[in-house]
Short mmCIF file of C-alpha atoms in Angstrom, two decimals:
data_model
loop_
_atom_site.label_atom_id
_atom_site.label_comp_id
_atom_site.label_asym_id
_atom_site.label_seq_id
_atom_site.Cartn_x
_atom_site.Cartn_y
_atom_site.Cartn_z
CA MET A 1 92.48 55.74 123.81
CA THR A 2 93.48 58.88 125.49
CA GLY A 3 90.81 61.32 126.40
CA GLU A 4 90.54 65.28 126.31
CA LYS A 5 92.79 66.99 128.94
CA ILE A 6 91.31 69.82 130.90
CA LEU A 7 92.33 72.08 133.81
CA CYS A 8 89.91 71.03 136.44
CA GLU A 9 89.82 71.45 140.22
CA GLY A 10 89.26 68.67 142.58
CA ASN A 11 85.69 69.59 143.33
CA GLU A 12 84.78 69.72 139.71
CA ALA A 13 86.54 66.34 139.05
CA VAL A 14 84.18 64.81 141.51
CA GLY A 15 81.17 65.82 139.43
CA ARG A 16 82.79 64.90 136.15
CA GLY A 17 83.83 61.49 137.49
CA ALA A 18 80.27 60.72 138.74
CA ILE A 19 78.60 61.49 135.44
CA TYR A 20 81.19 59.35 133.67
CA ALA A 21 80.26 56.57 135.96
CA GLY A 22 76.57 56.97 135.02
CA CYS A 23 75.41 58.81 138.05
CA LYS A 24 72.25 60.77 137.33
CA TYR A 25 70.90 61.52 140.71
CA PHE A 26 72.60 63.80 143.29
CA PHE A 27 71.25 65.07 146.41
CA GLY A 28 72.98 67.82 148.23
CA TYR A 29 73.08 70.66 150.72
CA PRO A 30 75.41 73.51 150.59
CA ILE A 31 78.49 73.64 152.74
CA THR A 32 82.14 75.06 152.06
CA PRO A 33 84.37 73.75 150.80
CA GLN A 34 82.42 71.31 148.64
CA ASN A 35 80.00 73.83 147.09
CA GLU A 36 81.51 73.45 143.64
CA ILE A 37 80.43 69.71 143.49
CA ALA A 38 76.82 70.53 143.92
CA GLU A 39 77.04 73.55 141.77
CA PHE A 40 78.39 71.46 138.91
CA MET A 41 75.80 68.71 139.42
CA ALA A 42 72.93 71.16 139.57
CA ARG A 43 74.10 72.61 136.30
CA GLU A 44 75.03 69.28 134.56
CA LEU A 45 72.50 66.65 135.57
CA PRO A 46 69.36 68.21 134.11
CA GLN A 47 71.12 68.50 130.83
CA ILE A 48 71.52 64.50 130.74
CA GLY A 49 68.14 63.77 131.97
CA GLY A 50 69.23 63.44 135.57
CA VAL A 51 67.99 65.16 138.74
CA TYR A 52 69.73 67.40 141.38
CA VAL A 53 67.79 67.79 144.63
CA GLN A 54 68.49 70.17 147.37
CA PRO A 55 66.25 69.53 150.34
CA GLU A 56 66.07 71.11 153.70
CA GLY A 57 69.29 69.89 155.24
CA GLU A 58 71.92 67.03 155.31
CA GLY A 59 69.64 64.39 157.22
CA ALA A 60 67.09 64.61 154.44
CA VAL A 61 69.89 64.51 151.79
CA ALA A 62 71.09 61.02 153.14
CA TYR A 63 67.71 59.61 153.46
CA MET A 64 67.06 60.61 149.81
CA LEU A 65 70.22 58.84 149.03
CA PHE A 66 68.90 55.84 150.86
CA GLY A 67 65.76 55.92 148.93
CA GLY A 68 67.40 56.43 145.60
CA ALA A 69 70.03 53.59 146.26
CA LEU A 70 67.15 51.28 146.87
CA THR A 71 65.88 51.66 143.45
CA GLY A 72 69.15 50.48 142.10
CA GLN A 73 70.07 53.71 140.47
CA ARG A 74 73.69 55.17 140.94
CA VAL A 75 73.33 58.07 143.56
CA MET A 76 75.71 60.28 145.30
CA THR A 77 75.90 63.03 147.65
CA ALA A 78 78.84 65.39 148.59
CA THR A 79 79.34 67.27 151.89
CA SER A 80 81.93 68.47 154.54
CA SER A 81 82.51 67.45 157.98
CA PRO A 82 79.54 69.04 159.89
CA GLY A 83 77.09 67.92 157.19
CA PHE A 84 78.77 64.39 157.09
CA SER A 85 78.05 64.12 160.85
CA LEU A 86 74.40 65.07 160.24
CA MET A 87 74.23 62.13 157.72
CA GLN A 88 75.34 59.42 160.05
CA GLU A 89 71.92 58.09 160.96
CA ALA A 90 70.86 57.53 157.43
CA ILE A 91 74.27 56.23 156.55
CA SER A 92 73.81 53.43 159.30
CA HIS A 93 70.39 52.59 157.67
CA LEU A 94 71.97 52.37 154.26
CA ALA A 95 74.68 49.98 155.76
CA ALA A 96 71.90 47.88 157.43
CA VAL A 97 70.16 47.10 154.04
CA GLU A 98 73.40 47.08 152.17
CA ALA A 99 72.39 49.79 149.84
CA PRO A 100 75.15 50.96 147.59
CA ALA A 101 75.93 54.76 147.45
CA VAL A 102 78.77 57.00 147.09
CA ILE A 103 79.40 59.85 149.43
CA VAL A 104 82.20 62.37 148.75
CA GLU A 105 83.45 64.00 151.99
CA VAL A 106 85.42 67.14 151.43
CA MET A 107 86.92 67.60 154.96
CA ARG A 108 87.09 70.98 156.71
CA LEU A 109 88.99 71.60 159.89
CA GLY A 110 87.92 70.76 163.37
CA PRO A 111 84.94 69.89 165.51
CA GLY A 112 81.53 71.76 165.59
CA ALA A 113 81.31 74.38 162.97
CA GLY A 114 85.05 74.05 162.56
CA THR A 115 86.75 76.94 160.75
CA GLY A 116 83.95 77.85 158.33
CA GLY A 117 85.62 75.67 155.62
CA GLN A 118 89.33 75.69 155.96
CA GLN A 119 91.99 72.94 155.46
CA GLY A 120 92.21 69.99 157.76
CA GLN A 121 92.25 66.08 157.83
CA THR A 122 90.40 65.90 161.16
CA ASP A 123 87.63 63.33 160.11
CA TYR A 124 90.00 60.26 159.70
CA ARG A 125 88.48 58.54 162.65
CA GLN A 126 85.07 59.31 162.04
CA VAL A 127 85.02 58.23 158.28
CA THR A 128 87.13 55.10 158.75
CA LYS A 129 85.79 53.77 162.06
CA GLY A 130 82.01 54.68 161.16
CA GLY A 131 80.31 57.57 162.45
CA GLY A 132 76.92 55.87 162.86
CA HIS A 133 75.68 53.13 165.13
CA GLY A 134 75.74 49.43 164.48
CA ALA A 135 79.39 48.23 163.64
CA TYR A 136 78.97 48.58 159.99
CA ARG A 137 81.85 49.48 157.59
CA CYS A 138 82.26 51.96 154.80
CA LEU A 139 84.83 51.53 152.09
CA VAL A 140 86.79 54.77 152.13
CA ILE A 141 89.10 55.78 149.19
CA ALA A 142 91.53 58.67 149.57
CA PRO A 143 92.71 60.27 146.29
CA TYR A 144 95.52 62.66 146.18
CA SER A 145 95.24 64.53 142.87
CA ALA A 146 92.45 65.86 140.51
CA GLN A 147 92.98 62.88 138.22
CA GLU A 148 92.71 60.50 140.92
CA ILE A 149 89.48 62.21 142.33
CA PHE A 150 88.09 61.87 138.69
CA ASP A 151 89.19 58.12 138.40
CA PHE A 152 88.40 57.01 141.97
CA VAL A 153 84.73 58.40 141.88
CA GLN A 154 84.11 56.09 139.15
CA LEU A 155 85.94 53.27 140.93
CA ALA A 156 83.70 54.08 144.03
CA PHE A 157 80.39 53.59 142.15
CA TYR A 158 81.87 50.22 140.85
CA LEU A 159 82.91 48.99 144.35
CA ALA A 160 79.64 50.23 145.80
CA ASP A 161 77.60 48.18 143.31
CA LYS A 162 79.98 45.24 143.58
CA TYR A 163 79.80 44.90 147.34
CA ARG A 164 76.50 46.74 147.95
CA ILE A 165 78.35 49.04 150.47
CA VAL A 166 78.50 52.78 150.99
CA VAL A 167 81.77 54.07 149.44
CA ILE A 168 83.26 57.34 150.79
CA VAL A 169 85.59 59.45 148.71
CA LEU A 170 87.63 61.48 151.17
CA THR A 171 89.22 64.60 150.03
CA ASP A 172 89.88 68.10 151.72
CA PHE A 173 90.00 71.75 151.23
CA ILE A 174 93.33 71.48 149.31
CA LEU A 175 92.38 68.71 147.07
CA GLY A 176 88.96 70.18 146.33
CA ARG A 177 90.45 73.45 145.52
CA VAL A 178 93.58 72.57 143.51
CA ALA A 179 93.21 72.65 139.84
CA GLU A 180 95.38 70.26 137.69
CA LEU A 181 95.21 68.82 134.21
CA ILE A 182 92.90 65.72 134.22
CA GLU A 183 92.42 63.28 131.34
CA LEU A 184 88.59 62.64 130.77
CA ARG A 185 88.63 58.76 130.41
CA ARG A 186 86.00 56.32 131.19
CA LEU A 187 87.44 53.51 133.33
CA ASP A 188 86.41 49.91 132.56
CA PHE A 189 85.59 47.48 135.42
CA GLU A 190 84.42 43.99 135.45
CA PRO A 191 80.70 43.33 134.76
CA LEU A 192 78.51 43.72 137.86
CA PRO A 193 75.67 41.29 138.88
CA GLN A 194 72.20 42.34 138.26
CA LYS A 195 70.57 44.36 141.01
CA ASP A 196 67.72 41.93 141.62
CA TRP A 197 67.32 43.41 145.14
CA ALA A 198 66.42 46.87 143.67
CA LEU A 199 62.87 48.33 144.21
CA LYS A 200 61.21 48.86 140.89
CA GLY A 201 57.46 49.13 141.75
CA LYS A 202 54.90 46.38 141.52
CA ALA A 203 54.35 47.01 137.87
CA GLN A 204 57.78 45.75 137.00
CA LYS A 205 57.73 42.94 139.57
CA GLU A 206 54.86 40.97 138.13
CA GLY A 207 52.60 42.37 140.70
CA ARG A 208 54.74 41.33 143.59
CA ARG A 209 55.49 43.76 146.52
CA SER A 210 59.05 44.04 147.65
CA CYS A 211 60.66 46.18 150.39
CA HIS A 212 63.63 46.68 152.31
CA LEU A 213 63.43 47.22 156.14
CA SER A 214 66.52 48.67 158.00
CA GLY A 215 64.74 47.99 161.30
CA LEU A 216 65.55 44.29 161.57
CA VAL A 217 68.43 42.00 161.41
CA TRP A 218 67.49 39.63 158.54
CA GLY A 219 68.37 36.04 159.06
CA GLY A 220 69.04 36.11 162.70
CA VAL A 221 71.76 38.06 164.48
CA THR A 222 74.60 35.62 163.75
CA GLY A 223 73.39 35.00 160.15
CA TYR A 224 73.31 38.70 159.49
CA PHE A 225 76.76 39.56 161.01
CA SER A 226 78.51 36.47 159.47
CA ARG A 227 77.29 37.66 156.10
CA GLN A 228 78.67 41.21 156.73
CA LEU A 229 81.81 39.73 158.15
CA ASP A 230 82.31 37.53 154.98
CA LYS A 231 81.77 40.59 152.78
CA TYR A 232 84.17 42.83 154.78
CA GLN A 233 86.81 40.01 154.69
CA GLU A 234 86.53 39.79 150.91
CA ILE A 235 86.98 43.61 150.61
CA VAL A 236 89.92 43.43 152.90
CA ALA A 237 91.46 40.66 150.73
CA SER A 238 90.61 42.29 147.22
CA GLU A 239 90.37 45.89 147.56
CA THR A 240 93.26 47.17 149.95
CA ARG A 241 95.14 49.76 147.95
CA TYR A 242 98.33 51.61 148.57
CA GLN A 243 101.12 53.14 146.66
CA THR A 244 104.72 53.23 147.46
CA TYR A 245 107.09 55.97 146.43
CA LYS A 246 110.93 55.64 146.55
CA THR A 247 110.75 53.05 149.44
CA GLU A 248 113.57 50.94 148.17
CA GLY A 249 116.35 50.80 150.63
CA ALA A 250 114.58 53.58 152.75
CA GLN A 251 115.84 54.11 156.21
CA LEU A 252 112.68 56.25 157.14
CA LEU A 253 109.18 55.54 155.91
CA LEU A 254 106.74 58.38 155.69
CA VAL A 255 102.97 57.41 155.90
CA ALA A 256 100.55 60.04 154.65
CA TYR A 257 97.16 60.13 152.74
CA GLY A 258 95.35 62.45 150.51
CA SER A 259 96.78 66.08 150.43
CA MET A 260 99.37 65.46 152.91
CA ALA A 261 100.72 62.65 150.87
CA ARG A 262 101.44 65.10 148.10
CA VAL A 263 103.47 67.37 150.68
CA ALA A 264 105.30 64.13 151.98
CA ARG A 265 106.10 63.08 148.46
CA ASP A 266 107.61 66.53 147.87
CA ALA A 267 109.68 66.09 151.04
CA VAL A 268 110.79 62.72 149.86
CA ASP A 269 112.04 64.23 146.64
CA ARG A 270 113.87 66.79 148.48
CA ALA A 271 115.40 64.48 151.05
CA GLN A 272 116.49 62.07 148.30
CA ALA A 273 118.26 64.79 146.40
CA GLN A 274 120.16 65.48 149.46
CA GLY A 275 121.29 61.86 149.67
CA MET A 276 118.88 60.62 152.43
CA LYS A 277 117.20 57.36 152.11
CA VAL A 278 113.39 58.11 152.64
CA GLY A 279 110.46 56.69 151.21
CA LEU A 280 106.70 57.17 151.32
CA LEU A 281 103.77 54.68 151.53
CA ARG A 282 100.42 56.23 150.87
CA PRO A 283 97.36 54.45 151.78
CA ILE A 284 94.86 54.79 149.02
CA THR A 285 91.97 52.90 150.83
CA LEU A 286 91.79 53.94 154.40
CA TRP A 287 89.40 51.14 155.12
CA PRO A 288 90.32 48.55 154.10
CA PHE A 289 93.65 49.84 155.66
CA PRO A 290 97.02 48.51 154.00
CA LYS A 291 98.10 47.16 157.37
CA ARG A 292 100.49 44.50 156.19
CA ALA A 293 102.10 46.72 153.55
CA ILE A 294 102.77 49.31 156.28
CA ARG A 295 104.09 46.74 158.59
CA GLU A 296 106.44 45.18 155.94
CA ALA A 297 107.65 48.54 154.81
CA GLY A 298 107.96 50.03 158.31
CA LEU A 299 109.88 47.12 159.52
CA ALA A 300 112.28 47.22 156.58
CA ALA A 301 112.93 50.98 157.12
CA GLY A 302 113.36 50.63 160.88
CA LYS A 303 111.37 53.79 161.68
CA VAL A 304 108.14 55.49 160.53
CA LEU A 305 107.05 59.07 160.41
CA VAL A 306 103.34 59.83 159.96
CA VAL A 307 102.37 63.23 158.43
CA GLU A 308 98.67 64.15 158.87
CA ASP A 309 96.85 67.50 159.06
CA SER A 310 95.24 66.38 162.34
CA PRO A 311 96.15 66.04 165.92
CA GLY A 312 96.80 62.41 165.30
CA GLU A 313 94.35 59.71 163.80
CA LEU A 314 95.87 57.84 161.04
CA VAL A 315 98.81 57.39 163.39
CA GLU A 316 96.87 55.06 165.61
CA ASP A 317 96.31 52.83 162.56
CA VAL A 318 99.83 52.93 161.61
CA GLU A 319 100.94 52.14 165.33
CA VAL A 320 98.68 49.05 165.12
CA ALA A 321 100.10 48.05 161.74
CA VAL A 322 103.68 47.98 162.97
CA GLY A 323 102.68 46.38 166.27
CA GLY A 324 105.24 48.28 168.43
CA GLN A 325 108.25 46.81 166.46
CA VAL A 326 109.49 49.99 165.23
CA PRO A 327 109.11 53.56 166.36
CA VAL A 328 106.31 55.68 165.03
CA HIS A 329 106.84 59.48 165.01
CA LEU A 330 104.12 61.87 164.17
CA LEU A 331 104.26 65.28 162.47
CA ASN A 332 100.82 66.68 163.08
CA ILE A 333 98.72 69.77 162.74
CA LEU A 334 100.88 71.66 165.15
CA ALA A 335 103.50 71.71 162.25
CA ARG A 336 101.34 74.21 160.40
CA HIS A 337 103.04 77.49 159.22
CA ILE A 338 100.28 79.64 160.46
CA PRO A 339 100.23 82.85 158.27
CA GLY A 340 97.81 82.66 155.47
CA PRO A 341 94.14 82.05 155.78
CA SER A 342 94.52 79.05 158.03
CA GLY A 343 98.05 77.94 157.95
CA LEU A 344 99.26 74.81 156.17
CA ILE A 345 101.86 72.00 156.50
CA TYR A 346 104.49 72.63 153.98
CA PRO A 347 107.05 70.22 152.37
CA GLU A 348 109.89 72.31 153.90
CA ARG A 349 108.55 71.34 157.49
CA VAL A 350 108.37 67.78 156.66
CA LEU A 351 111.88 67.75 155.23
CA GLN A 352 113.07 69.44 158.66
CA GLU A 353 111.36 66.45 160.70
CA VAL A 354 112.99 63.98 158.30
CA LYS A 355 116.50 65.49 158.72
CA ALA A 356 115.91 65.38 162.58
CA LEU A 357 114.73 61.79 162.59
CA ILE A 358 117.29 60.10 159.93
CA MET B 1 113.53 76.65 132.74
CA SER B 2 111.76 73.41 133.43
CA GLN B 3 109.48 74.69 136.10
CA PHE B 4 107.95 78.02 137.24
CA GLN B 5 106.39 78.63 140.78
CA VAL B 6 104.70 81.82 141.95
CA ALA B 7 102.38 82.79 144.89
CA VAL B 8 100.15 85.82 144.61
CA ALA B 9 98.95 87.45 147.89
CA GLY B 10 96.12 90.00 148.06
CA VAL B 11 92.90 90.69 149.68
CA GLY B 12 89.63 89.47 148.43
CA GLY B 13 88.54 91.56 145.46
CA GLN B 14 92.04 92.44 144.31
CA GLY B 15 92.18 89.63 141.71
CA ALA B 16 95.11 87.60 143.13
CA LEU B 17 93.30 84.42 142.28
CA LEU B 18 92.55 85.51 138.77
CA PHE B 19 96.10 86.36 138.22
CA GLY B 20 96.99 82.70 139.07
CA ARG B 21 94.07 81.08 137.25
CA LEU B 22 95.08 82.93 134.02
CA LEU B 23 98.64 81.95 134.41
CA ALA B 24 97.61 78.38 134.81
CA GLU B 25 95.36 78.42 131.86
CA ALA B 26 98.00 79.87 129.71
CA GLY B 27 100.71 77.55 131.01
CA ARG B 28 98.80 74.42 130.15
CA SER B 29 99.68 74.70 126.49
CA ARG B 30 103.32 74.83 127.06
CA TYR B 31 103.78 72.67 129.95
CA GLU B 32 102.79 69.13 130.72
CA HIS B 33 101.88 69.67 134.34
CA VAL B 34 100.05 72.57 136.00
CA SER B 35 98.78 73.20 139.36
CA TYR B 36 96.74 76.07 140.77
CA PHE B 37 95.87 76.29 144.48
CA PRO B 38 93.67 79.19 145.57
CA HIS B 39 93.71 79.55 149.25
CA TYR B 40 91.26 82.05 150.79
CA ALA B 41 89.19 83.01 153.83
CA THR B 42 85.57 82.47 153.77
CA ILE B 43 84.93 86.21 153.44
CA MET B 44 84.27 87.59 149.77
CA ARG B 45 85.88 90.88 150.04
CA GLY B 46 88.79 92.00 152.32
CA GLY B 47 89.91 88.58 153.73
CA GLN B 48 93.22 87.07 152.85
CA SER B 49 93.40 85.75 149.40
CA GLU B 50 96.37 83.79 148.18
CA CYS B 51 97.12 81.36 145.42
CA THR B 52 100.10 79.17 144.34
CA VAL B 53 100.76 78.32 140.67
CA ILE B 54 103.32 75.71 139.45
CA ILE B 55 103.77 75.12 135.68
CA SER B 56 106.27 72.33 135.00
CA HIS B 57 107.60 69.76 132.46
CA GLN B 58 108.06 67.40 135.40
CA GLU B 59 105.34 65.94 137.57
CA ILE B 60 104.35 68.19 140.40
CA SER B 61 104.86 66.52 143.65
CA SER B 62 103.17 69.11 145.87
CA PRO B 63 100.91 71.92 144.73
CA ILE B 64 101.91 73.77 147.84
CA THR B 65 105.39 74.77 148.94
CA PHE B 66 106.68 77.60 151.25
CA GLU B 67 109.55 78.90 149.31
CA LEU B 68 108.86 79.82 145.70
CA GLN B 69 110.82 81.19 142.85
CA ALA B 70 108.46 84.41 142.70
CA VAL B 71 106.09 86.02 144.91
CA ILE B 72 103.81 88.93 144.11
CA ILE B 73 102.56 91.11 147.09
CA MET B 74 99.32 93.16 146.32
CA HIS B 75 98.71 94.65 149.83
CA PRO B 76 101.00 95.84 152.61
CA GLN B 77 99.72 93.27 155.30
CA PHE B 78 101.68 90.52 153.44
CA VAL B 79 105.10 92.12 153.10
CA GLU B 80 106.45 90.80 156.43
CA GLN B 81 105.42 87.03 155.82
CA TYR B 82 105.58 86.88 152.14
CA GLN B 83 109.03 88.36 151.47
CA ASN B 84 110.41 85.32 153.25
CA ARG B 85 108.82 82.92 150.87
CA VAL B 86 110.97 84.09 147.99
CA GLN B 87 113.85 81.54 147.36
CA PRO B 88 117.29 83.08 147.45
CA GLY B 89 117.91 84.18 143.90
CA GLY B 90 114.19 84.47 143.35
CA ARG B 91 111.95 87.47 142.41
CA LEU B 92 109.47 89.62 144.45
CA PHE B 93 107.08 91.85 142.87
CA LEU B 94 105.24 94.48 144.85
CA ASP B 95 102.41 96.80 143.90
CA SER B 96 104.36 99.88 144.98
CA SER B 97 101.27 102.00 144.60
CA VAL B 98 99.73 100.36 147.73
CA VAL B 99 102.71 98.87 149.22
CA PRO B 100 105.13 101.59 150.58
CA HIS B 101 107.85 99.12 151.86
CA LYS B 102 111.42 98.96 150.67
CA ILE B 103 112.71 95.46 150.97
CA THR B 104 116.06 95.01 152.59
CA ARG B 105 116.69 91.37 151.47
CA GLU B 106 119.63 91.37 149.13
CA ASP B 107 119.62 87.93 147.93
CA ILE B 108 116.52 88.32 145.86
CA GLU B 109 115.55 90.51 142.94
CA VAL B 110 112.86 93.05 143.81
CA PHE B 111 110.47 94.69 141.35
CA TYR B 112 108.59 97.70 142.60
CA ILE B 113 105.60 98.05 140.20
CA PRO B 114 103.26 100.88 140.32
CA ALA B 115 100.41 98.55 139.40
CA THR B 116 97.43 100.28 140.90
CA LYS B 117 98.61 103.72 139.68
CA SER B 118 99.17 102.31 136.13
CA ALA B 119 95.63 100.54 136.32
CA ILE B 120 93.91 103.83 137.43
CA GLU B 121 95.70 105.72 134.56
CA LEU B 122 94.27 102.92 132.20
CA GLY B 123 90.90 103.65 133.50
CA ASP B 124 90.14 101.01 136.19
CA ASP B 125 92.13 100.23 139.38
CA ARG B 126 90.57 96.58 139.13
CA VAL B 127 93.02 95.74 136.41
CA ALA B 128 96.16 96.16 138.62
CA ASN B 129 96.37 92.34 139.00
CA LEU B 130 96.92 92.09 135.16
CA VAL B 131 99.63 94.88 135.30
CA LEU B 132 101.28 92.67 137.90
CA LEU B 133 100.84 89.53 135.64
CA GLY B 134 102.30 91.40 132.63
CA ALA B 135 105.27 92.36 134.65
CA TYR B 136 105.76 88.97 135.91
CA LEU B 137 105.61 87.40 132.55
CA GLU B 138 108.13 89.87 131.02
CA ALA B 139 110.55 89.37 133.93
CA THR B 140 110.41 85.61 134.15
CA LYS B 141 109.30 84.61 130.44
CA ALA B 142 107.29 81.81 132.11
CA VAL B 143 104.77 81.86 129.18
CA PRO B 144 104.26 84.29 126.47
CA LEU B 145 101.85 87.07 127.07
CA GLU B 146 99.82 86.15 124.13
CA LEU B 147 98.76 82.87 125.77
CA VAL B 148 97.37 84.84 128.84
CA GLU B 149 95.56 87.08 126.30
CA LYS B 150 94.00 83.97 124.72
CA ALA B 151 93.11 82.84 128.24
CA LEU B 152 91.51 86.09 128.93
CA GLU B 153 89.59 85.87 125.64
CA GLY B 154 88.36 82.51 126.51
CA ARG B 155 86.89 83.75 129.68
CA LEU B 156 85.42 87.20 128.43
CA ARG B 157 84.39 86.54 124.81
CA GLY B 158 80.70 86.30 124.26
CA GLY B 159 79.94 87.38 127.94
CA ARG B 160 79.30 90.53 129.77
CA GLY B 161 82.84 91.31 130.28
CA GLU B 162 83.72 91.23 126.44
CA ALA B 163 83.79 95.13 126.46
CA LEU B 164 86.58 94.86 129.13
CA LEU B 165 88.94 92.77 126.96
CA PRO B 166 90.99 95.78 125.55
CA LEU B 167 91.43 97.28 128.89
CA ASN B 168 92.55 93.91 130.23
CA LYS B 169 94.95 93.43 127.50
CA GLU B 170 96.40 96.75 127.87
CA ALA B 171 97.04 96.27 131.47
CA LEU B 172 99.00 93.17 130.65
CA ARG B 173 101.08 95.12 128.12
CA GLN B 174 101.54 98.05 130.37
CA GLY B 175 102.89 95.63 133.06
CA ALA B 176 105.36 94.32 130.53
CA ARG B 177 106.51 97.76 129.72
CA LEU B 178 107.13 98.65 133.24
CA ILE B 179 109.68 95.78 133.31
CA THR B 180 111.44 96.70 129.96
CA ASN B 181 111.74 100.12 131.25
CA TYR B 182 112.49 99.37 134.87
CA GLY B 183 114.53 101.92 136.52
CA GLY B 184 114.72 100.36 140.06
CA TRP B 185 113.33 101.69 143.38
CA LYS B 186 114.19 105.46 143.11
CA ASP B 187 112.61 105.66 139.80
CA ASP B 188 109.55 103.89 141.05
CA GLN B 189 109.17 106.37 143.90
CA ARG B 190 109.04 109.11 141.35
CA ARG B 191 106.49 107.28 139.25
CA ASN B 192 104.20 106.72 142.24
CA SER B 193 104.16 110.26 143.32
CA TYR B 194 101.15 112.24 142.10
#
């Protein structure tokens, strides 16, 4: 069945996807460039019996997410880079007790206060390697269109519940702002196990008291971490996602994610039209990272060009993936065409780099 | 044509983004793929405000691109940079009431449109963006003007802005007329003199 199609910006697609996934509880604190998400949820959730709460800051938001997740309800927040940094402590606690939650991170450029909300992909390392303490993992999904944002937010809730893990949906200024036609459709997933760990109150627990404590490592150090490792291994085996585009016979492999994968894809089209054998591999999950696929496609092509709107973070994972067997080039934030509110990396600049390398 | 691309550059408050949004909304009933990218500084008024719209029968690889088929310049500060963003053979539209420049590129078609002056004559300088949109539609035939009127109705009907609907529609039609009767740069200089 095909659903209604609407012209929808990425940020609004986040809210719509969440509601389609059955999320009724959203905690948020304003920050550009994700404000449209909170605005949408604040408007829509009360109409479906849900709740939008805006506390005094991102730290409180993340602890509300923690509390909400432990009741077994589908909960979400959205933020941007500085706000995401403020949430790290609570995310570590969420990870400690394996509470499922979805966090949408709409990246803005740079460290500190950044640029007040301009385009950038400068949180890759923080998001994929964990910004909080304690060697935990978050599953990270990187959509590259408004439709994918809508779909992957639904997927994020499913994966969060399936693995009892925090899932981060990573977008940026471009993806949050770009309006495209999306089909409103409910995605079907496999049935999920009962949340027998959820806190429901004594009345619903036959008078038994239950609690979750993020202050201890249950089952001893090795027991706890071996359970985590088993789970992470299963995620790596089952949930690694990527997409290849025109990689057949490619002599140069582009690797890019999110908005830059759109730009790189355009450059691939232009290069192919001029007879150059160039393809794109786009990681969809940033953790788990499609290491093997990148190694195989990279080795087949003989050289790799990473395109990212950052000084260079994704490139480190790509270098590890190919293990020094083929050269890995980088087109980074310095490739921005500067005029305009903050400058952008355009497909023309990527094409120029492709021509220089092929 | 199977695809239309346009960038609109103005300063916050001029309605560059509304130009793009209306075109995207109108384009969706004629094209399978639409993208609208508003790019602006975190300043409400006076900051740089730019948007890119692509309407297409094929999938849109990237919603951002440097060179486009058409560029609209609403403020003099953008002339230097944005005239280079027009593809050879493409079209450049200037609000000649506020942009005094004469473009020297000979590989593109330039339309000097007295948008702000026309808007003032219609009763409100804030509809200069719609004069330019009307001109763009008439020159490119990207979508019928009526579809943009429908998009406007969708936004304004039943709201506080409903009374402004006739003015907005008239601005679109005035823009289209300026293309129908277009007389080139010299004629435009005459039009813009008070």
